[in-house]
mmCIF file of C-alpha atoms and ligand atoms in Angstrom:
data_model
loop_
_atom_site.group_PDB
_atom_site.id
_atom_site.type_symbol
_atom_site.label_atom_id
_atom_site.label_comp_id
_atom_site.label_asym_id
_atom_site.label_seq_id
_atom_site.Cartn_x
_atom_site.Cartn_y
_atom_site.Cartn_z
ATOM 1 C CA MET A 15 -0.271 -0.056 -0.220
ATOM 2 C CA ARG A 16 1.497 3.074 -0.915
ATOM 3 C CA ILE A 17 0.612 6.265 1.441
ATOM 4 C CA ARG A 18 1.281 9.884 1.026
ATOM 5 C CA ILE A 19 1.698 12.338 4.229
ATOM 6 C CA ILE A 20 1.580 15.775 3.715
ATOM 7 C CA GLY A 21 3.408 17.827 6.030
ATOM 8 C CA ALA A 22 6.085 16.940 8.512
ATOM 9 C CA GLY A 23 4.894 18.649 11.474
ATOM 10 C CA ALA A 24 3.270 17.249 14.830
ATOM 11 C CA ALA A 25 0.071 15.901 12.840
ATOM 12 C CA GLY A 26 1.930 14.097 9.773
ATOM 13 C CA LEU A 27 5.001 13.021 11.979
ATOM 14 C CA THR A 28 2.892 11.140 14.606
ATOM 15 C CA ALA A 29 0.812 9.832 11.978
ATOM 16 C CA ALA A 30 3.768 8.457 9.774
ATOM 17 C CA TYR A 31 4.700 6.631 13.139
ATOM 18 C CA GLU A 32 1.748 5.298 13.763
ATOM 19 C CA LEU A 33 1.399 3.990 10.540
ATOM 20 C CA VAL A 34 5.043 2.481 10.439
ATOM 21 C CA THR A 35 4.900 0.489 13.922
ATOM 22 C CA ARG A 36 0.884 -0.562 13.563
ATOM 23 C CA ALA A 37 1.886 -1.630 9.660
ATOM 24 C CA GLN A 38 4.951 -3.532 11.437
ATOM 25 C CA ALA A 39 2.868 -5.318 14.156
ATOM 26 C CA SER A 40 0.385 -6.549 12.231
ATOM 27 C CA GLY A 41 3.059 -7.570 9.216
ATOM 28 C CA ARG A 42 1.240 -5.304 6.635
ATOM 29 C CA ASP A 43 3.358 -3.920 3.784
ATOM 30 C CA LEU A 44 3.816 -0.341 3.503
ATOM 31 C CA ALA A 45 5.728 2.269 1.338
ATOM 32 C CA LEU A 46 5.261 5.797 2.831
ATOM 33 C CA GLN A 47 6.366 9.031 1.450
ATOM 34 C CA ILE A 48 6.595 12.181 3.732
ATOM 35 C CA VAL A 49 6.260 15.458 1.498
ATOM 36 C CA GLU A 50 7.626 18.625 3.305
ATOM 37 C CA LYS A 51 7.474 22.074 1.334
ATOM 38 C CA ASN A 52 10.512 23.511 4.226
ATOM 39 C CA LEU A 53 14.028 21.795 3.757
ATOM 40 C CA GLY A 54 13.704 19.993 7.173
ATOM 41 C CA PRO A 55 11.044 18.845 10.135
ATOM 42 C CA GLY A 56 8.947 20.850 12.477
ATOM 43 C CA GLN A 57 9.298 23.981 10.712
ATOM 44 C CA GLY A 58 5.707 24.937 10.757
ATOM 45 C CA CYS A 59 3.494 26.112 13.622
ATOM 46 C CA SER A 60 5.241 23.169 15.335
ATOM 47 C CA PHE A 61 8.341 25.101 15.202
ATOM 48 C CA HIS A 62 7.077 27.612 17.759
ATOM 49 C CA ALA A 63 4.920 25.228 20.398
ATOM 50 C CA GLY A 64 5.528 25.361 24.118
ATOM 51 C CA GLY A 65 5.629 21.384 24.373
ATOM 52 C CA MET A 66 3.308 21.409 27.009
ATOM 53 C CA ILE A 67 2.160 17.826 27.737
ATOM 54 C CA ALA A 68 -0.910 19.021 30.027
ATOM 55 C CA PRO A 69 -4.072 17.309 29.787
ATOM 56 C CA TRP A 70 -5.802 18.288 32.767
ATOM 57 C CA CYS A 71 -4.821 21.882 32.979
ATOM 58 C CA GLU A 72 -6.469 22.338 29.571
ATOM 59 C CA ALA A 73 -9.805 21.097 30.771
ATOM 60 C CA GLU A 74 -9.980 24.150 32.449
ATOM 61 C CA SER A 75 -11.155 26.082 29.363
ATOM 62 C CA THR A 76 -11.746 23.426 26.976
ATOM 63 C CA GLU A 77 -14.611 20.626 26.314
ATOM 64 C CA PRO A 78 -13.700 17.506 28.223
ATOM 65 C CA ILE A 79 -12.512 15.397 24.992
ATOM 66 C CA VAL A 80 -9.177 17.417 24.963
ATOM 67 C CA ALA A 81 -8.397 15.778 28.646
ATOM 68 C CA SER A 82 -9.138 12.391 27.569
ATOM 69 C CA LEU A 83 -7.635 12.610 23.781
ATOM 70 C CA GLY A 84 -4.767 14.413 25.386
ATOM 71 C CA ALA A 85 -3.945 11.750 28.055
ATOM 72 C CA GLU A 86 -3.019 9.175 25.232
ATOM 73 C CA ALA A 87 0.039 11.724 24.491
ATOM 74 C CA LEU A 88 1.853 11.019 27.746
ATOM 75 C CA GLU A 89 2.590 7.549 26.550
ATOM 76 C CA PHE A 90 2.978 8.094 23.219
ATOM 77 C CA TRP A 91 5.426 10.641 23.948
ATOM 78 C CA THR A 92 7.425 8.517 26.189
ATOM 79 C CA ARG A 93 7.519 5.335 23.666
ATOM 80 C CA ALA A 94 7.887 7.107 20.408
ATOM 81 C CA ALA A 95 10.093 9.843 20.875
ATOM 82 C CA PRO A 96 10.991 9.396 24.708
ATOM 83 C CA LEU A 97 12.166 13.063 25.180
ATOM 84 C CA ALA A 98 9.041 13.962 27.707
ATOM 85 C CA GLU A 99 10.064 14.909 31.040
ATOM 86 C CA ARG A 100 7.204 13.556 33.237
ATOM 87 C CA ARG A 101 7.902 16.314 36.012
ATOM 88 C CA GLY A 102 4.398 17.590 36.624
ATOM 89 C CA SER A 103 3.542 21.215 35.993
ATOM 90 C CA LEU A 104 2.353 24.241 38.182
ATOM 91 C CA VAL A 105 -0.281 26.502 38.759
ATOM 92 C CA VAL A 106 0.314 29.702 40.520
ATOM 93 C CA ALA A 107 -1.080 33.123 40.838
ATOM 94 C CA PRO A 108 -0.074 36.253 42.462
ATOM 95 C CA GLU A 109 -1.668 37.224 45.582
ATOM 96 C CA ARG A 110 -3.897 39.756 44.025
ATOM 97 C CA ASP A 111 -5.295 37.232 41.537
ATOM 98 C CA ARG A 112 -5.685 33.938 44.228
ATOM 99 C CA ALA A 113 -9.260 33.891 43.267
ATOM 100 C CA GLU A 114 -7.940 32.948 39.546
ATOM 101 C CA LEU A 115 -6.561 30.249 40.905
ATOM 102 C CA VAL A 116 -9.723 28.958 43.402
ATOM 103 C CA GLN A 117 -11.463 29.166 40.010
ATOM 104 C CA PHE A 118 -8.706 27.060 38.214
ATOM 105 C CA SER A 119 -9.190 24.239 40.780
ATOM 106 C CA ARG A 120 -12.895 24.076 40.110
ATOM 107 C CA ARG A 121 -12.745 23.548 36.445
ATOM 108 C CA THR A 122 -9.765 20.959 36.648
ATOM 109 C CA SER A 123 -8.700 17.967 38.365
ATOM 110 C CA HIS A 124 -6.097 15.124 38.911
ATOM 111 C CA PHE A 125 -3.898 18.011 41.101
ATOM 112 C CA THR A 126 -2.627 18.615 44.970
ATOM 113 C CA THR A 127 -2.872 22.270 46.277
ATOM 114 C CA LEU A 128 0.542 22.956 47.364
ATOM 115 C CA ASP A 129 1.205 25.763 50.284
ATOM 116 C CA ARG A 130 4.346 27.485 50.432
ATOM 117 C CA ALA A 131 6.667 24.812 51.833
ATOM 118 C CA GLY A 132 5.228 22.544 49.654
ATOM 119 C CA LEU A 133 5.802 25.055 46.370
ATOM 120 C CA ALA A 134 9.550 25.460 47.991
ATOM 121 C CA ALA A 135 10.465 21.595 48.162
ATOM 122 C CA LEU A 136 9.556 21.376 44.241
ATOM 123 C CA GLU A 137 10.606 24.931 42.856
ATOM 124 C CA PRO A 138 12.453 26.672 45.548
ATOM 125 C CA ASP A 139 12.790 29.862 42.821
ATOM 126 C CA LEU A 140 9.092 30.429 43.236
ATOM 127 C CA ALA A 141 8.536 30.586 46.903
ATOM 128 C CA GLY A 142 9.661 33.961 47.496
ATOM 129 C CA ASN A 143 7.100 35.334 44.860
ATOM 130 C CA PHE A 144 3.915 32.563 45.281
ATOM 131 C CA SER A 145 2.283 31.498 48.594
ATOM 132 C CA GLY A 146 1.387 28.230 46.780
ATOM 133 C CA ALA A 147 0.160 26.164 43.856
ATOM 134 C CA LEU A 148 -1.587 23.642 41.548
ATOM 135 C CA TYR A 149 0.559 20.670 41.243
ATOM 136 C CA PHE A 150 -0.244 18.430 38.153
ATOM 137 C CA GLU A 151 2.002 15.824 39.110
ATOM 138 C CA GLU A 152 1.390 13.489 36.133
ATOM 139 C CA GLU A 153 1.699 15.999 33.327
ATOM 140 C CA ALA A 154 4.480 16.267 31.465
ATOM 141 C CA HIS A 155 6.714 18.564 28.907
ATOM 142 C CA LEU A 156 8.785 17.949 25.676
ATOM 143 C CA ASP A 157 11.369 20.554 23.724
ATOM 144 C CA PRO A 158 8.837 20.391 20.427
ATOM 145 C CA ARG A 159 11.713 20.516 17.633
ATOM 146 C CA ALA A 160 13.665 17.960 19.284
ATOM 147 C CA ALA A 161 10.863 15.845 19.228
ATOM 148 C CA LEU A 162 10.172 16.201 16.056
ATOM 149 C CA ALA A 163 13.455 16.109 14.851
ATOM 150 C CA PHE A 164 13.931 12.698 16.472
ATOM 151 C CA LEU A 165 10.725 11.603 15.384
ATOM 152 C CA ALA A 166 11.740 12.253 11.500
ATOM 153 C CA LYS A 167 15.136 10.725 12.135
ATOM 154 C CA THR A 168 13.729 7.392 13.461
ATOM 155 C CA LEU A 169 11.300 7.458 10.850
ATOM 156 C CA ALA A 170 14.082 7.916 7.740
ATOM 157 C CA ALA A 171 15.727 4.962 9.094
ATOM 158 C CA GLU A 172 12.860 3.010 7.758
ATOM 159 C CA PRO A 173 13.528 1.155 4.456
ATOM 160 C CA ASN A 174 9.962 1.818 3.158
ATOM 161 C CA VAL A 175 9.946 5.523 4.529
ATOM 162 C CA ILE A 176 11.056 8.720 2.189
ATOM 163 C CA PHE A 177 11.230 11.819 3.111
ATOM 164 C CA ASP A 178 10.509 14.545 0.321
ATOM 165 C CA TYR A 179 12.203 17.651 1.806
ATOM 166 C CA GLY A 180 11.704 21.330 -0.112
ATOM 167 C CA VAL A 181 8.623 19.765 -2.398
ATOM 168 C CA ASP A 182 4.903 21.692 -2.727
ATOM 169 C CA ALA A 183 2.447 18.767 -2.545
ATOM 170 C CA THR A 184 -0.042 20.348 -4.261
ATOM 171 C CA THR A 185 2.073 19.895 -7.560
ATOM 172 C CA LEU A 186 2.329 16.273 -7.417
ATOM 173 C CA PRO A 187 -0.217 13.824 -9.232
ATOM 174 C CA ASP A 188 -2.859 11.827 -6.677
ATOM 175 C CA ASP A 189 -1.087 8.351 -7.290
ATOM 176 C CA CYS A 190 -1.260 7.150 -3.392
ATOM 177 C CA ASP A 191 -3.487 4.869 -2.454
ATOM 178 C CA TRP A 192 -4.095 6.892 0.814
ATOM 179 C CA THR A 193 -3.172 10.790 1.203
ATOM 180 C CA LEU A 194 -3.149 11.912 4.797
ATOM 181 C CA ASP A 195 -3.107 15.787 4.337
ATOM 182 C CA CYS A 196 -0.980 17.235 7.898
ATOM 183 C CA ARG A 197 -0.760 20.841 6.166
ATOM 184 C CA GLY A 198 -1.962 22.461 9.494
ATOM 185 C CA TYR A 199 -3.205 26.567 8.422
ATOM 186 C CA ALA A 200 -2.089 25.583 4.483
ATOM 187 C CA ALA A 201 -5.166 23.615 4.233
ATOM 188 C CA LYS A 202 -7.601 26.307 4.981
ATOM 189 C CA PRO A 203 -8.731 26.271 1.374
ATOM 190 C CA ASP A 204 -9.692 23.018 1.552
ATOM 191 C CA LEU A 205 -10.921 22.795 4.738
ATOM 192 C CA ALA A 206 -14.099 25.069 5.137
ATOM 193 C CA GLY A 207 -14.248 27.022 8.784
ATOM 194 C CA LEU A 208 -10.582 26.298 9.302
ATOM 195 C CA ARG A 209 -9.081 29.382 10.787
ATOM 196 C CA GLY A 210 -5.465 30.299 12.192
ATOM 197 C CA VAL A 211 -5.351 31.781 15.804
ATOM 198 C CA LYS A 212 -2.071 34.128 15.961
ATOM 199 C CA GLY A 213 0.280 33.193 18.917
ATOM 200 C CA GLU A 214 3.597 34.772 19.780
ATOM 201 C CA MET A 215 6.252 33.522 21.799
ATOM 202 C CA MET A 216 10.021 33.962 22.713
ATOM 203 C CA VAL A 217 12.836 32.150 24.251
ATOM 204 C CA LEU A 218 14.740 33.619 27.324
ATOM 205 C CA ARG A 219 18.059 32.661 28.488
ATOM 206 C CA SER A 220 19.021 32.851 32.063
ATOM 207 C CA ALA A 221 21.831 31.188 34.576
ATOM 208 C CA ASP A 222 19.910 32.768 37.872
ATOM 209 C CA ILE A 223 16.562 30.827 36.865
ATOM 210 C CA LYS A 224 16.306 26.997 38.180
ATOM 211 C CA LEU A 225 12.750 25.306 36.882
ATOM 212 C CA ALA A 226 12.125 21.988 36.563
ATOM 213 C CA ARG A 227 8.796 22.175 35.073
ATOM 214 C CA PRO A 228 6.488 24.157 33.586
ATOM 215 C CA VAL A 229 4.706 27.400 35.236
ATOM 216 C CA ARG A 230 1.581 29.062 34.157
ATOM 217 C CA MET A 231 0.573 32.033 35.773
ATOM 218 C CA LEU A 232 -2.900 33.089 36.026
ATOM 219 C CA HIS A 233 -3.946 36.474 35.175
ATOM 220 C CA PRO A 234 -7.681 37.991 34.135
ATOM 221 C CA ARG A 235 -5.799 39.582 31.105
ATOM 222 C CA HIS A 236 -2.605 38.324 30.118
ATOM 223 C CA PRO A 237 -2.251 34.578 31.185
ATOM 224 C CA VAL A 238 1.428 33.157 30.659
ATOM 225 C CA TYR A 239 3.499 29.924 31.087
ATOM 226 C CA VAL A 240 7.110 29.238 31.005
ATOM 227 C CA VAL A 241 8.299 26.049 29.763
ATOM 228 C CA PRO A 242 12.160 25.103 30.789
ATOM 229 C CA ARG A 243 14.487 24.054 27.905
ATOM 230 C CA ALA A 244 17.808 23.154 27.461
ATOM 231 C CA ASP A 245 21.038 25.116 28.428
ATOM 232 C CA GLY A 246 18.921 27.414 30.870
ATOM 233 C CA THR A 247 16.593 28.722 28.120
ATOM 234 C CA PHE A 248 12.645 29.252 28.723
ATOM 235 C CA MET A 249 10.318 29.389 26.375
ATOM 236 C CA VAL A 250 7.505 32.269 27.523
ATOM 237 C CA GLY A 251 4.049 31.825 25.851
ATOM 238 C CA ALA A 252 1.786 32.623 24.377
ATOM 239 C CA THR A 253 -0.389 35.120 23.067
ATOM 240 C CA MET A 254 -3.927 34.233 21.820
ATOM 241 C CA ILE A 255 -5.313 36.520 19.455
ATOM 242 C CA GLU A 256 -7.882 35.912 16.662
ATOM 243 C CA ASN A 257 -5.958 37.562 13.707
ATOM 244 C CA GLU A 258 -4.334 35.874 11.037
ATOM 245 C CA GLU A 259 -1.294 38.022 10.356
ATOM 246 C CA ARG A 260 1.128 35.522 10.685
ATOM 247 C CA ALA A 261 4.855 37.188 10.755
ATOM 248 C CA ARG A 262 4.716 39.960 12.991
ATOM 249 C CA VAL A 263 5.662 39.984 17.155
ATOM 250 C CA THR A 264 4.163 43.279 18.055
ATOM 251 C CA ALA A 265 5.922 45.378 20.660
ATOM 252 C CA ARG A 266 2.822 45.097 22.972
ATOM 253 C CA SER A 267 2.971 41.217 23.187
ATOM 254 C CA LEU A 268 6.392 41.475 23.653
ATOM 255 C CA VAL A 269 5.753 43.828 26.532
ATOM 256 C CA GLU A 270 3.122 41.334 28.053
ATOM 257 C CA LEU A 271 5.328 38.241 27.968
ATOM 258 C CA VAL A 272 8.417 39.559 29.616
ATOM 259 C CA ASN A 273 6.167 41.321 32.208
ATOM 260 C CA SER A 274 4.515 38.191 32.967
ATOM 261 C CA ALA A 275 7.585 36.206 33.308
ATOM 262 C CA PHE A 276 9.144 39.069 35.137
ATOM 263 C CA ALA A 277 6.155 38.447 37.736
ATOM 264 C CA ILE A 278 6.793 34.484 37.459
ATOM 265 C CA HIS A 279 10.865 35.412 38.501
ATOM 266 C CA PRO A 280 12.396 38.819 38.776
ATOM 267 C CA ALA A 281 15.528 37.788 37.202
ATOM 268 C CA PHE A 282 13.522 37.221 34.074
ATOM 269 C CA GLY A 283 14.051 40.676 33.834
ATOM 270 C CA GLU A 284 17.717 40.785 33.313
ATOM 271 C CA ALA A 285 17.441 37.285 30.921
ATOM 272 C CA GLU A 286 19.394 37.104 27.193
ATOM 273 C CA VAL A 287 16.340 37.548 24.678
ATOM 274 C CA VAL A 288 17.445 34.743 22.690
ATOM 275 C CA GLU A 289 14.234 34.042 20.222
ATOM 276 C CA THR A 290 11.253 35.750 19.500
ATOM 277 C CA GLY A 291 8.519 34.119 17.103
ATOM 278 C CA SER A 292 4.873 34.163 15.550
ATOM 279 C CA ASP A 293 2.773 31.521 14.036
ATOM 280 C CA LEU A 294 -1.051 30.691 13.364
ATOM 281 C CA ARG A 295 -2.321 27.735 15.102
ATOM 282 C CA PRO A 296 -4.715 26.027 12.796
ATOM 283 C CA SER A 297 -8.331 25.981 14.364
ATOM 284 C CA PHE A 298 -12.053 25.100 13.771
ATOM 285 C CA TRP A 299 -15.210 27.090 15.083
ATOM 286 C CA ASP A 300 -14.715 24.561 18.418
ATOM 287 C CA ASN A 301 -11.221 24.477 18.976
ATOM 288 C CA LEU A 302 -11.164 20.751 18.907
ATOM 289 C CA PRO A 303 -9.351 18.350 16.138
ATOM 290 C CA ARG A 304 -10.659 16.847 13.385
ATOM 291 C CA ILE A 305 -10.130 14.144 11.055
ATOM 292 C CA ARG A 306 -12.349 14.794 7.805
ATOM 293 C CA ARG A 307 -12.093 11.869 5.634
ATOM 294 C CA GLU A 308 -12.470 12.320 1.885
ATOM 295 C CA GLY A 309 -12.762 8.763 0.002
ATOM 296 C CA ARG A 310 -8.857 7.643 0.540
ATOM 297 C CA LYS A 311 -8.046 10.746 1.638
ATOM 298 C CA LEU A 312 -7.933 12.265 5.282
ATOM 299 C CA TYR A 313 -7.119 15.358 6.953
ATOM 300 C CA LEU A 314 -5.941 15.293 9.964
ATOM 301 C CA ASN A 315 -6.249 19.375 11.164
ATOM 302 C CA GLY A 316 -7.663 21.499 14.018
ATOM 303 C CA LEU A 317 -5.011 20.683 16.711
ATOM 304 C CA TYR A 318 -5.122 24.242 17.427
ATOM 305 C CA ARG A 319 -2.955 24.792 20.749
ATOM 306 C CA HIS A 320 -2.894 21.652 21.439
ATOM 307 C CA GLY A 321 -0.714 20.149 18.741
ATOM 308 C CA PHE A 322 1.971 17.821 20.917
ATOM 309 C CA LEU A 323 -1.207 17.012 23.153
ATOM 310 C CA LEU A 324 -3.659 15.596 20.555
ATOM 311 C CA SER A 325 -1.726 14.748 17.757
ATOM 312 C CA PRO A 326 -0.671 11.395 19.276
ATOM 313 C CA ALA A 327 -4.450 10.359 19.583
ATOM 314 C CA LEU A 328 -5.335 11.724 15.814
ATOM 315 C CA ALA A 329 -2.690 9.701 14.642
ATOM 316 C CA ARG A 330 -3.333 6.653 16.294
ATOM 317 C CA ARG A 331 -7.160 6.518 15.015
ATOM 318 C CA ALA A 332 -6.407 8.101 11.277
ATOM 319 C CA ALA A 333 -3.532 4.952 11.219
ATOM 320 C CA GLN A 334 -6.338 2.753 12.283
ATOM 321 C CA ILE A 335 -8.777 3.925 9.467
ATOM 322 C CA VAL A 336 -6.157 3.550 6.806
ATOM 323 C CA LEU A 337 -5.111 0.028 8.096
ATOM 324 C CA GLU A 338 -8.348 -1.535 9.891
ATOM 325 C CA ASP A 339 -10.848 0.712 8.231
ATOM 326 C CA ALA A 340 -11.862 1.909 11.976
ATOM 327 C CA HIS A 341 -13.988 4.665 12.633
ATOM 328 C CA PHE A 342 -13.871 7.170 15.297
ATOM 329 C CA PRO A 343 -16.930 9.152 15.909
ATOM 330 C CA GLU A 344 -15.568 11.265 18.612
ATOM 331 C CA VAL A 345 -13.160 13.202 15.870
ATOM 332 C CA MET A 346 -14.574 12.188 12.223
ATOM 333 C CA ASP A 347 -15.655 15.423 10.985
ATOM 334 C CA GLU A 348 -19.005 14.547 9.875
ATOM 335 C CA ASP A 349 -20.311 13.017 13.015
ATOM 336 C CA ARG A 350 -18.477 15.643 15.341
ATOM 337 C CA GLY A 351 -20.394 18.170 12.308
ATOM 338 C CA GLN A 352 -24.173 16.080 13.807
ATOM 339 C CA TRP A 353 -23.079 16.511 17.538
ATOM 340 C CA ARG A 354 -22.580 19.874 16.953
ATOM 341 C CA ASP A 355 -26.315 20.311 15.230
ATOM 342 C CA ALA A 356 -27.537 17.597 18.016
ATOM 343 C CA ARG A 357 -25.953 20.236 20.885
ATOM 344 C CA ARG A 358 -27.702 22.878 18.735
ATOM 345 C CA ALA A 359 -31.156 21.390 18.422
ATOM 346 C CA ARG A 360 -31.050 20.552 22.278
ATOM 347 C CA ALA A 361 -29.981 24.342 23.508
HETATM 348 C C1 FAD J 420 3.005 30.378 20.110
HETATM 349 C C2 FAD J 420 2.597 28.747 20.331
HETATM 350 C C3 FAD J 420 2.804 27.915 21.275
HETATM 351 C C4 FAD J 420 2.195 26.604 21.198
HETATM 352 N N1 FAD J 420 1.911 25.982 22.475
HETATM 353 C C5 FAD J 420 2.124 24.417 22.476
HETATM 354 C C6 FAD J 420 2.229 23.637 23.631
HETATM 355 O O1 FAD J 420 2.694 23.969 24.577
HETATM 356 N N2 FAD J 420 1.716 22.540 23.696
HETATM 357 C C7 FAD J 420 0.915 21.821 22.235
HETATM 358 O O2 FAD J 420 0.526 20.743 22.366
HETATM 359 N N3 FAD J 420 0.637 23.049 21.392
HETATM 360 C C8 FAD J 420 1.028 23.812 21.363
HETATM 361 N N4 FAD J 420 0.873 24.854 20.280
HETATM 362 C C9 FAD J 420 -0.080 25.113 19.083
HETATM 363 C C10 FAD J 420 0.752 24.136 18.033
HETATM 364 O O3 FAD J 420 2.066 24.164 17.676
HETATM 365 C C11 FAD J 420 -0.009 23.723 17.308
HETATM 366 O O4 FAD J 420 -1.029 22.630 17.377
HETATM 367 C C12 FAD J 420 0.745 22.600 15.946
HETATM 368 O O5 FAD J 420 1.957 22.823 15.758
HETATM 369 C C13 FAD J 420 0.224 21.966 14.855
HETATM 370 O O6 FAD J 420 0.435 21.181 13.874
HETATM 371 P P1 FAD J 420 0.415 20.733 12.390
HETATM 372 O O7 FAD J 420 1.151 19.246 12.054
HETATM 373 O O8 FAD J 420 -1.249 20.606 12.123
HETATM 374 O O9 FAD J 420 0.808 22.217 11.470
HETATM 375 P P2 FAD J 420 2.300 22.189 11.464
HETATM 376 O O10 FAD J 420 3.200 22.095 12.517
HETATM 377 O O11 FAD J 420 2.275 24.288 10.395
HETATM 378 O O12 FAD J 420 3.116 21.534 10.316
HETATM 379 C C14 FAD J 420 2.645 21.536 8.778
HETATM 380 C C15 FAD J 420 3.258 21.106 7.981
HETATM 381 O O13 FAD J 420 2.711 21.084 6.550
HETATM 382 C C16 FAD J 420 3.876 21.873 5.820
HETATM 383 N N5 FAD J 420 2.991 22.219 4.293
HETATM 384 C C17 FAD J 420 2.034 23.047 4.206
HETATM 385 N N6 FAD J 420 1.470 23.008 3.161
HETATM 386 C C18 FAD J 420 2.588 22.302 2.316
HETATM 387 C C19 FAD J 420 2.520 21.813 1.423
HETATM 388 N N7 FAD J 420 1.593 22.357 0.228
HETATM 389 N N8 FAD J 420 3.263 20.576 0.762
HETATM 390 C C20 FAD J 420 4.162 20.081 1.597
HETATM 391 N N9 FAD J 420 4.247 20.299 2.959
HETATM 392 C C21 FAD J 420 3.258 21.890 3.171
HETATM 393 C C22 FAD J 420 4.151 23.031 6.686
HETATM 394 O O14 FAD J 420 5.794 23.669 6.129
HETATM 395 C C23 FAD J 420 4.625 22.338 7.922
HETATM 396 O O15 FAD J 420 5.787 21.678 8.090
HETATM 397 C C24 FAD J 420 1.364 26.423 20.441
HETATM 398 C C25 FAD J 420 1.640 27.242 19.079
HETATM 399 C C26 FAD J 420 2.003 28.103 19.317
HETATM 400 C C27 FAD J 420 1.790 29.256 17.883
#
């Protein structure tokens, strides 16, 4: 069976990995071509992600399906690209915004409440600034660029997988048994209702800050998170703007990100700015992911701000549709459409 995957971002590479491992396990023959218009993997929206694998924190502002699909990612990112660190995540709020923390705790689960001493035991650097935190012990984080580079390298070592970089797949003939379109926002012309939600981020470096796990700081207007990476660097993210202007990082957004990072740890004020960036999160109207099937073509899209959290669940289902003719109403576009209509009718 000849399969083409378009796009080597989180959606495309997780789908490729699931297809190859499931075909191997069931003794199926498969020739997989991964076509990517950039010159390497993970250079689209996935490049700018924070890499938080935080299904229970995300439940605060999303539908329950995000937590249930997202829980699958914890297993995937410790097996397929074993780069995820399972050290949990912390949620804090400045003293004046303590009510935000209480509200967050009412909408989430799988956490313990830490007092100042408990916080100091986990993250000594934070205890001076915050009197407590919510600790989501089972959550994880990864470096998205390292994780996708690892997946691409693992796949490239398979004899039945080829990568074609620097190729625009829309110029190729439709000559495969199956095509998995994982183009993210670039699929907008084909996917009615797909929109981009702008996200800006920055990477800071400081030798004076020690954090072992992601920290989210609640704020009524500028919630922010900091994800520790290698070499004393920290990803600080991210704005959420209903605006499809991809490239521009605005001064206002940078000021907001820096101010919020500064509120988490004053030493961020002296940190070196290593990088700033911006991209469009591919999103449907309900910010939930979809698989759309058109004959022997699948679109995997709508990962919104959950690319690394939800792509493993989408990938597993896509591989089972291709290899086993399975059907998954919880993510299929036509079924989600019916679910939406039923919900609207009830309302
Ligand atoms: C600032 C920011 C922070 C984020 N933080 C997180 C986070 O902490 N956790 C999380 O899970 N998610 C996070 N996200 C969301 C996540 O980045 C996206 O959901 C995810 O990257 C979407 O993945 P994708 O594979 O669908 O798209 P992409 O990563 O954009 O991949 C699509 C690929 O298709 C290629 N392509 C497009 N057109 C063609 C063509 N014609 N031919 C060949 N190739 C083509 C592109 O070059 C690209 O490589 C964040 C996003 C942003 C912007």
